[in-house]
Tab-separated table of C-alpha atoms and ligand atoms in Angstrom:
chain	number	residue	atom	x	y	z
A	1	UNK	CA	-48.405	-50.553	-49.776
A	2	UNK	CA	-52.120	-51.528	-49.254
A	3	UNK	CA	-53.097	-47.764	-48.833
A	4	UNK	CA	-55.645	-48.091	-51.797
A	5	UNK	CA	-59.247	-46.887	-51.310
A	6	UNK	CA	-62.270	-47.416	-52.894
A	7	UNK	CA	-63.088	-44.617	-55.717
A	8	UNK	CA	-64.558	-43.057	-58.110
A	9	UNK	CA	-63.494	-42.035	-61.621
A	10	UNK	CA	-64.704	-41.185	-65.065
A	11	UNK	CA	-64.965	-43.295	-67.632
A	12	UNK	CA	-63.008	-42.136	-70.529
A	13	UNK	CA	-65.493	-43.116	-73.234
A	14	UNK	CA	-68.998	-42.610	-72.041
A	15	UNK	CA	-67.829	-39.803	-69.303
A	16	UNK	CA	-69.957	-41.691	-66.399
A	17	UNK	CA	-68.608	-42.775	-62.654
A	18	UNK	CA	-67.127	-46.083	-62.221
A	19	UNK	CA	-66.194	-47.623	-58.805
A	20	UNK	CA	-62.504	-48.880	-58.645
A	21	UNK	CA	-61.513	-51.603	-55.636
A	22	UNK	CA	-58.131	-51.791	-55.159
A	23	UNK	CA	-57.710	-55.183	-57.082
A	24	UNK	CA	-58.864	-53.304	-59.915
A	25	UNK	CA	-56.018	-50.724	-59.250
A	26	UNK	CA	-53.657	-53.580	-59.038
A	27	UNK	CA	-54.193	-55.052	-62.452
A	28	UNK	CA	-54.561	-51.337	-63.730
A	29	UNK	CA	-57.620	-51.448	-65.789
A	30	UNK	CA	-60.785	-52.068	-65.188
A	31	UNK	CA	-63.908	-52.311	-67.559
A	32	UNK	CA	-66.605	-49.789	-67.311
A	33	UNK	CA	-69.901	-51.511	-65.861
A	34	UNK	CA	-72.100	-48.957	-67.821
A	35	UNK	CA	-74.470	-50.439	-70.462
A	36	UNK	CA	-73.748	-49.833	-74.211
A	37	UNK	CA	-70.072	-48.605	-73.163
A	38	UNK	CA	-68.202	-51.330	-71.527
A	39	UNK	CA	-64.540	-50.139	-72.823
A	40	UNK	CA	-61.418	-51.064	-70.785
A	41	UNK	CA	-60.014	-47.701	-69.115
A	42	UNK	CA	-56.265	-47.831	-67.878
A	43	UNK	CA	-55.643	-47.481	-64.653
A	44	UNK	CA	-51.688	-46.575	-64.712
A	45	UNK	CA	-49.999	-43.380	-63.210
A	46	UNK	CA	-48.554	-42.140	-66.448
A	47	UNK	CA	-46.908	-38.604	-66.396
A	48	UNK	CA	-44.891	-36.536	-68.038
A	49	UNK	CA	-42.896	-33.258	-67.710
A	50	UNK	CA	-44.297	-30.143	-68.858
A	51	UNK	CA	-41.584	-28.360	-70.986
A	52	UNK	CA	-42.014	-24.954	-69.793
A	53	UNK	CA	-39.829	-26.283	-67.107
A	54	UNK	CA	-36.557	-25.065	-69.581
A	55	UNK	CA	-38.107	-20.887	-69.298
A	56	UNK	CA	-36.999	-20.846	-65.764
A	57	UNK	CA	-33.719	-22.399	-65.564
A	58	UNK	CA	-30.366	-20.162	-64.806
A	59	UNK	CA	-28.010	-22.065	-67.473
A	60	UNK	CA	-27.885	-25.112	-70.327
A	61	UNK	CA	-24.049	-26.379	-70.239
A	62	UNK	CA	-21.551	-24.931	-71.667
A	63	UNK	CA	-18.346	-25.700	-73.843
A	64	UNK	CA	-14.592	-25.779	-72.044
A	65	UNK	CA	-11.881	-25.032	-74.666
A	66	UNK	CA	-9.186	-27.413	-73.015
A	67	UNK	CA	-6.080	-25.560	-74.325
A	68	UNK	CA	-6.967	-23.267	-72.158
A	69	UNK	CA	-9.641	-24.110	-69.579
A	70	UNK	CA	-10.778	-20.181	-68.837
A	71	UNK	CA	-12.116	-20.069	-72.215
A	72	UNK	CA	-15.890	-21.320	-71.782
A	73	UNK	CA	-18.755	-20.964	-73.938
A	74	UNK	CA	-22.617	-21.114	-72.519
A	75	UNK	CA	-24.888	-23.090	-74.660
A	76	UNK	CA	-29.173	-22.325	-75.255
A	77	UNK	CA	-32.035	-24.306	-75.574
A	78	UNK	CA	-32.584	-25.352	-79.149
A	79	UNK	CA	-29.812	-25.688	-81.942
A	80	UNK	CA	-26.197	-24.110	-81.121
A	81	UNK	CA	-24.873	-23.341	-84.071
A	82	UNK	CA	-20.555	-23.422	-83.395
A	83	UNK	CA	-18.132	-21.736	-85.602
A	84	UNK	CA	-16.348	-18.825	-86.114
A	85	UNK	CA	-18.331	-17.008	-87.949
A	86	UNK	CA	-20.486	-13.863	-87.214
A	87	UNK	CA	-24.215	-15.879	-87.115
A	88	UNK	CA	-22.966	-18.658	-84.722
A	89	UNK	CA	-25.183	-19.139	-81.763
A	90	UNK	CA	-21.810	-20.381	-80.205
A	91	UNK	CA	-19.195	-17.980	-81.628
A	92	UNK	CA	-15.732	-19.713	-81.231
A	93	UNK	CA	-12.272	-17.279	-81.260
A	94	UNK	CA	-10.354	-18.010	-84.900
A	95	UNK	CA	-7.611	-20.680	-82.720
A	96	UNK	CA	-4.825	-20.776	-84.774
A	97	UNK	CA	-2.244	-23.517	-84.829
A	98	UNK	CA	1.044	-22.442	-87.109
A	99	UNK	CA	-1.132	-19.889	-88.228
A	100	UNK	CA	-4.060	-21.853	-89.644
A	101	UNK	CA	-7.848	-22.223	-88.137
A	102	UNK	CA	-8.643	-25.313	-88.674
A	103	UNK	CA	-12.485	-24.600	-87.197
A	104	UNK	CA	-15.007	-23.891	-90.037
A	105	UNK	CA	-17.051	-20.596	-89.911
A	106	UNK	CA	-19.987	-22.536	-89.306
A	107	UNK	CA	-18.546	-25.969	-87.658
A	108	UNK	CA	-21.126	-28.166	-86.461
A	109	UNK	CA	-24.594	-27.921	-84.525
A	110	UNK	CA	-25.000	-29.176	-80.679
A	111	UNK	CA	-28.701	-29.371	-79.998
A	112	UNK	CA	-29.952	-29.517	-76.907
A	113	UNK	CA	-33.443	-30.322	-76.304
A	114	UNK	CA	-36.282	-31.670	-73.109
A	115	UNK	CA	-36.741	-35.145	-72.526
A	116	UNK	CA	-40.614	-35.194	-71.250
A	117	UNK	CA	-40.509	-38.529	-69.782
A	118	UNK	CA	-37.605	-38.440	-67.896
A	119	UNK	CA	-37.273	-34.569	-67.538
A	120	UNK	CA	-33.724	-34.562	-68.487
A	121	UNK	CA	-31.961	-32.382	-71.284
A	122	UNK	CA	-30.495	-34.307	-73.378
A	123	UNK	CA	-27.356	-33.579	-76.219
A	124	UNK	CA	-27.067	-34.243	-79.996
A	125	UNK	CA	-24.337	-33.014	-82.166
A	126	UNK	CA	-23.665	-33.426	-85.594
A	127	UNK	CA	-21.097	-31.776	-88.248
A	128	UNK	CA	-22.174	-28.682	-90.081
A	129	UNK	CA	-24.829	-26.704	-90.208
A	130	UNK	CA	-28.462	-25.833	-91.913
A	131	UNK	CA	-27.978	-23.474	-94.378
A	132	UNK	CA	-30.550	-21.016	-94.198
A	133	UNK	CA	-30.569	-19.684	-98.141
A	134	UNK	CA	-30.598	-23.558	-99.395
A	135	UNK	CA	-32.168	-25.510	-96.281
A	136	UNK	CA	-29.865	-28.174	-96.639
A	137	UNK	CA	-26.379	-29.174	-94.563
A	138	UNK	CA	-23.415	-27.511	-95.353
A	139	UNK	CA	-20.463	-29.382	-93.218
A	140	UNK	CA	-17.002	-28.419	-91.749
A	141	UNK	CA	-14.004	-28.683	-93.791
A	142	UNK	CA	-12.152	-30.689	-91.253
A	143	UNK	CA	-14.190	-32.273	-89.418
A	144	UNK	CA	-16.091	-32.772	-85.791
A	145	UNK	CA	-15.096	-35.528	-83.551
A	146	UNK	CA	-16.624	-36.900	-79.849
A	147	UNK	CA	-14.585	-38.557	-78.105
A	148	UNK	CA	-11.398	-39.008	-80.503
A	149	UNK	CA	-14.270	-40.688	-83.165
A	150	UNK	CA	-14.945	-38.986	-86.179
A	151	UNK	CA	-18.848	-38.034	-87.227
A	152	UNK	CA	-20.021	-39.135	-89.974
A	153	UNK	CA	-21.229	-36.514	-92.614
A	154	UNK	CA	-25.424	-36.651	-91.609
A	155	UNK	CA	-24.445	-38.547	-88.734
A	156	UNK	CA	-26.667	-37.222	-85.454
A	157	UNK	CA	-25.251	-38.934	-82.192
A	158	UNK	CA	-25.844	-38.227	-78.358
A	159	UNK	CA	-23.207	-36.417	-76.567
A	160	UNK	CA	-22.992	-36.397	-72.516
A	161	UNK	CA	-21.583	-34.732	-69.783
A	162	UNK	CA	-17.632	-34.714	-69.899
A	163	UNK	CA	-17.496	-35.786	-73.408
A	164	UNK	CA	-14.555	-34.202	-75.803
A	165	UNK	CA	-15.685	-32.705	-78.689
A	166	UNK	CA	-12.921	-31.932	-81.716
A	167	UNK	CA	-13.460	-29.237	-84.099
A	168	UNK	CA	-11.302	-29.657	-87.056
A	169	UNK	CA	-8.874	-32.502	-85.194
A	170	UNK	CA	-7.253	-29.422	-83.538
A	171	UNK	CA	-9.499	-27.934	-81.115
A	172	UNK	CA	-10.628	-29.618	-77.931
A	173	UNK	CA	-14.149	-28.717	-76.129
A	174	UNK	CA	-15.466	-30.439	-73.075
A	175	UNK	CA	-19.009	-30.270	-72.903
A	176	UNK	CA	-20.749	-29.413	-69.076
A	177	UNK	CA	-24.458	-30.492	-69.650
A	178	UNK	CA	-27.294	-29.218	-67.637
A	179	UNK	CA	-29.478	-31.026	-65.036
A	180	UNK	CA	-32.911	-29.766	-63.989
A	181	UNK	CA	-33.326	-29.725	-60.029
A	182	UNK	CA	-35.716	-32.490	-58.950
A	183	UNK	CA	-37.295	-29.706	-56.705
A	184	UNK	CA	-38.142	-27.822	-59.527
A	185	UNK	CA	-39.252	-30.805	-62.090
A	186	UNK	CA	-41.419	-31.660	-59.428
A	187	UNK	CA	-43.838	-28.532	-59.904
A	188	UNK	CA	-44.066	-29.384	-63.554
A	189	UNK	CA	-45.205	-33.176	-63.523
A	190	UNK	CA	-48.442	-33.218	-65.719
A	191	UNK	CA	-50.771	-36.404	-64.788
A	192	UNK	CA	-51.709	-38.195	-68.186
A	193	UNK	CA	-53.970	-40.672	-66.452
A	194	UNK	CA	-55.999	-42.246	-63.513
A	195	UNK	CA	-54.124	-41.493	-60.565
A	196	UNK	CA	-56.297	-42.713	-57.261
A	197	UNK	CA	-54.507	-40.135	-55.215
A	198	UNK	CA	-55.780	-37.648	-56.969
A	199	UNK	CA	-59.152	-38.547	-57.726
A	200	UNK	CA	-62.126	-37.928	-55.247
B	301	LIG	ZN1	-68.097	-46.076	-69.856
């Protein structure tokens, strides 16, 4: 891959042209030959994802009640708040078993947020949720599980695709995550740094 040509950037301190050879490129940085500036600038192809990439897309996962697998529920960007109760983001159906819900009105909270540098979505959950008159937690009565393990109370972990979430120790949920189509992620790559390609 010994494509590289001779260029031109800026400096990134003193804002003049430097010449980069393609050794320099190899060892990614290379010292600006300017008097009274002299600073290293970094020659690496850093990028990230823009996360404007999340208005466009069609769906974010969603929630499979395994008792019966017809019953889904769509997740959205940010917290999903998962309960029965009126102000869920995720309102659940009051299951009964013997004629008890075992599912708190406000259950537990699945976030699901951008990853910038690898322009994935990725999956917390934790029990309960943020009380909006006190600002603090106020978790299940019986309880959120992933994968058969309990949460800890304040415990935030990572949940995945195909991963069983338990809501109250009676209620089963298998979570569908989201992917973002490379196509797409593509448009949104945002250039950090010196990339010779680029550069004229
Ligand atoms: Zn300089």
């Amino acid at each position: 891959m010994n494509t590289f040509k001779t260029t031109l950037i800026t400096c990134q301190q003193c804002g003049r042209r430097i010449m980069v050879r393609a050794a320099d490129a190899e060892r990614g940085t290379i010292a600006c030959s300017h008097i009274g500036c002299g600073i290293v600038n970094n020659l690496r192809t850093d990028f990230h994802y823009d996360e404007a990439v999340v208005n466009g897309l069609p769906s974010f996962g969603s929630l499979t009640y395994l008792e019966n697998p017809e019953t889904k529920f769509d997740l959205r960007f940010g917290p999903n708040v998962i309960g029965t109760g009126n102000l869920c983001t995720v309102r659940i159906d009051r299951f009964e078993h013997d004629g008890r819900c075992f599912i708190s009105r406000q259950h537990c909270t699945l976030t699901v947020t951008f990853d910038k540098w690898t322009g994935k979505l990725r999956y917390h959950i934790q029990d309960g949720a943020l009380d909006a008159d006190t600002q603090s937690m106020r978790y299940s009565l019986n309880g959120t599980m992933r994968n058969g393990t309990p949460l800890l109370k304040t415990e935030i972990i990572d949940v995945s695709d195909g991963d069983i979430i338990t809501l109250g120790g009676a209620d089963r949920f298998r979570l569908t995550t989201a992917t973002i189509p490379l196509p797409t992620l593509a448009t949104y790559k945002v250039d950090l740094a010196f990339n010779p390609d680029r550069t004229q």
